[in-house]
Amino acid sequence: MSTQVPKEPETEEVETDPVVKSAQDRRIREKAERTARERVKTDEAPDLEGEDTRVIKVFRYDPEVPEKQEPRFDEFHVPFDKGMTVLDALMYARDTYDSSLTFRHSCRQAVCGSDALFVNGSQRLGCQTQLGDLDEPIRIEPLPHQDVVKDLVVDMQHFYEQMEAVDPFFDPDDLPADEMAEQAQTRANREKIKMSTRCIWCGACMSSCNIAAGNNDYLGPAAINKAYRFAMDEREGSDKKRERIEIIERENGVWRCQTQFSCTEVCPKDIPLTEHIQALKREAVKENLKFW
Amino acid sequence: MHEHDVIVVGAGGAGLRAAIAAQEEGADVAMVTKLHPVRSHTGAAEGGINAALREGDSWEDHAYDTMKGSDYLGDAPAVETLCQDSPEEVIQLEHWGMAFSRDDDGRVSQRPFGGLSFPRTTYAGAETGHHLLHTLYEQVVKRGIEVYDEWYVSDLAVTDADDPENRECHGVVAYDIKSGELSGFKARDGVVLATGGPGQVYDHTTNAVANTGDGVAMAYRAGVPIEDMEMIQFHPTTLPSTGVLISEGVRGEGGILLNDDNERFMFEHGYANNAGELASRDVVSRAELTEINEGRGIEDEYIDLDMRHLGEERITDRLENILHLAEDFEGVDGLTEPMPVKPGQHYAMGGVETNEHGETCVSGLYAVGECACASVHGSNRLGGNALPELIVFGARAGKHAAGGEFEPARITVGETGDSEIGSIDSPVQLGEVGLTRDDVAADGGTAAAPGSSTLSPAETVDRAVERERARVDRLLNKEEGVNHASVRADVQKTMTQNVNVFREEENLKDALADIRVARERYQDVYVSDPSRTFNTDLIHTIETRNVLDLAEAITLGALARDEFRGAHWRKEHQERKDDEWLKHTMLTWTDGEPRLWYKPVVLEGESKTYEPKSRSY
């Protein structure tokens, strides 16, 4: 299921039959009910009286826990300190109120790309978003246009497949004869690819893209940017470059982009994605002219 | 059951390099990793890769600097291997397209780093780890190596011989986080642990939330000795509010450290009259905390790192990422104001005992990267020496596991007849709480059924899966109890308070007592999330046990080593005691308890012996 392309909640995953299928299901149900009761209790536990607090409203869904099969929002009150991020707030809520609150996170410094979320209506990294900059109520949702696995966790498989569809690896024509010699690269060329190499595979761009939302086969901004990273690297081999240009100019490649710039706006690493897509369109035209 | 020739656990720099090497050697390789490879913490490494690439530099000089930096607790054969292999591994990365920063002549750039006699730190902006990680993953994609991502390896399948050296590793048990399915992975030729560091043992750390030392703890409980665990590096420049790392590259490029009186204290207070800010990391971290403790810290908490004089052009060219980190995580503009910094846990020099091929004493089990201890870093790692360790030893272990040929190792692993036995003066009982015979067997290897003496490799894996299934069911079925998060928080707090840069006997004992209480509370831990789908509550609860075992090991090592060496400072013992302590602190999990012993440092290199000298910068 997805937060943005609403389906009826009664999908095949959803348990409509009240008959308990197995001991395991019964366990899940009973424990979920108890956990829900506990949560209400502990919700009141920390004394936040007199403290500066913020309210976060967090999307909840779990395909196999009865009370979470119907998507809902839970509110959590978190104490606020200057410098606190959306990720800090989520971790506080999880560790204090409800340990079943589920989201991906790891490095806490905007390099692992795990915690791209939909915060107050735009794609951002939880760890890079200051709570103090957001209007209340703060709504935290999973990335739109991707299947939700549970709570804020989306299925990234399709994103990875698109990334891998552009042959995302270096393939030079030949290497220096001296095996300890480097392939030279000018500073200007390194500068040209620099921004494209910053991608952390967070998926924010793909989630923000209208074209990708309507056409699941569109390669999307991240994958095209990956192609740009190699195509524009002067060390790259000419055969591989031609192959890769062929990939990105197919039906679901660069020509689908309608330059709406939403990807560029949401990229947490400030990569000029739309510009890179446009540059590859020009590159594709040039490459084709060569063979006329 | 899944089955492959070589199974690599963890997909950061070391794991990816190992997988590529094993595959090039002809093996069928699979990577099993709790994070998708590009999420690994290698991606957060900033500074660079030390490699003697240029005229005027040599691997011998790199080795000398590394031995000195280690305060003579590195083993020379491992250190020399690192320094000899690093140049070709770095060139290999370049040939795989890594986006290194470049000099005007088009060659890869190098810069000065702390403790180095030559500017040999090869870098890609201030985001070298990110580029290294992605470059290696690209090669894994190119080769079609199978990756089981978001599969959490929670135990090893090791046989149950009494003596760990007679045990064999036949695979791992892994939990598919998305589906909640538990599976055995049988390895025909070898298992390579590449699970990274244990930073989550501390609360102020540069490490990712995922860095819970899983591989070290699993190997430890399977009977593999762990080495020099007390040797924890505290990085001098981390942001005070989050622990986010500010690269040593800032000082390498000329950034300076200032106290509240605006003094360059590294020089003005005589901490390092020659190298100043570029002294070794342990030296700079102690200097900063001394300034803060003596009332010259800013807001009594931190020190200023100032790079404004480098100018916008140079900063943007070489350190741009630092501007983003300071802005996003501390709200500071590094171009117009100094950045607040203080020491934070950064790296574990110790880990699973290995030789220079990555082998442990358990047959078929390897360890590489931060989870391993070969030992190349001894008691203090030099900046820029972690990334080459990943690629050098990753490549060697992968090749070895796949049957590649090597010269015999010069470093021995496992206990030998003449090992020196240590004793621990602990105020509390150590090890597992409430042991029964069954638990002991469960934590060593996999016991054979009564009456039969041996298990086949597949049976060994199956038994490990059954045992793990029982543990997972127990955690999920328990109705109420303690939330692991509060146990983990207690451990982190006591470790940061008592087992930090400055260590005193009394505090170390307090930490052991606190860890004991935390262990007892962990007995009552339960998972409140009932779901089989993406149950991070369960994963974190299992990780917390690893955090407990490693916190205890770190503290024990710190208590045992009554001298001051490298990163390990003891209030009661203010000098390096070479007569007594040119040896590694070893812990072996025996019948559910840590057992302490020692093994001598190897100072004899290929053609010279590294005589311990006084270490000044």
PDB file of C-alpha atoms in Angstrom, chain B residues 27 30 204 231 261 555 593:
ATOM      1  CA  ALA B  27      34.250 -18.332  -5.317  1.00  0.00           C
ATOM      2  CA  ALA B  30      27.113 -13.848  -0.877  1.00  0.00           C
ATOM      3  CA  HIS B 204      28.774  10.549  22.485  1.00  0.00           C
ATOM      4  CA  MET B 231      42.013   0.727  23.054  1.00  0.00           C
ATOM      5  CA  ASP B 261      41.471  32.652  26.057  1.00  0.00           C
ATOM      6  CA  THR B 555      36.283  -1.967  30.724  1.00  0.00           C
ATOM      7  CA  GLU B 593      32.790 -15.781  31.415  1.00  0.00           C
TER       8      GLU B 593
END
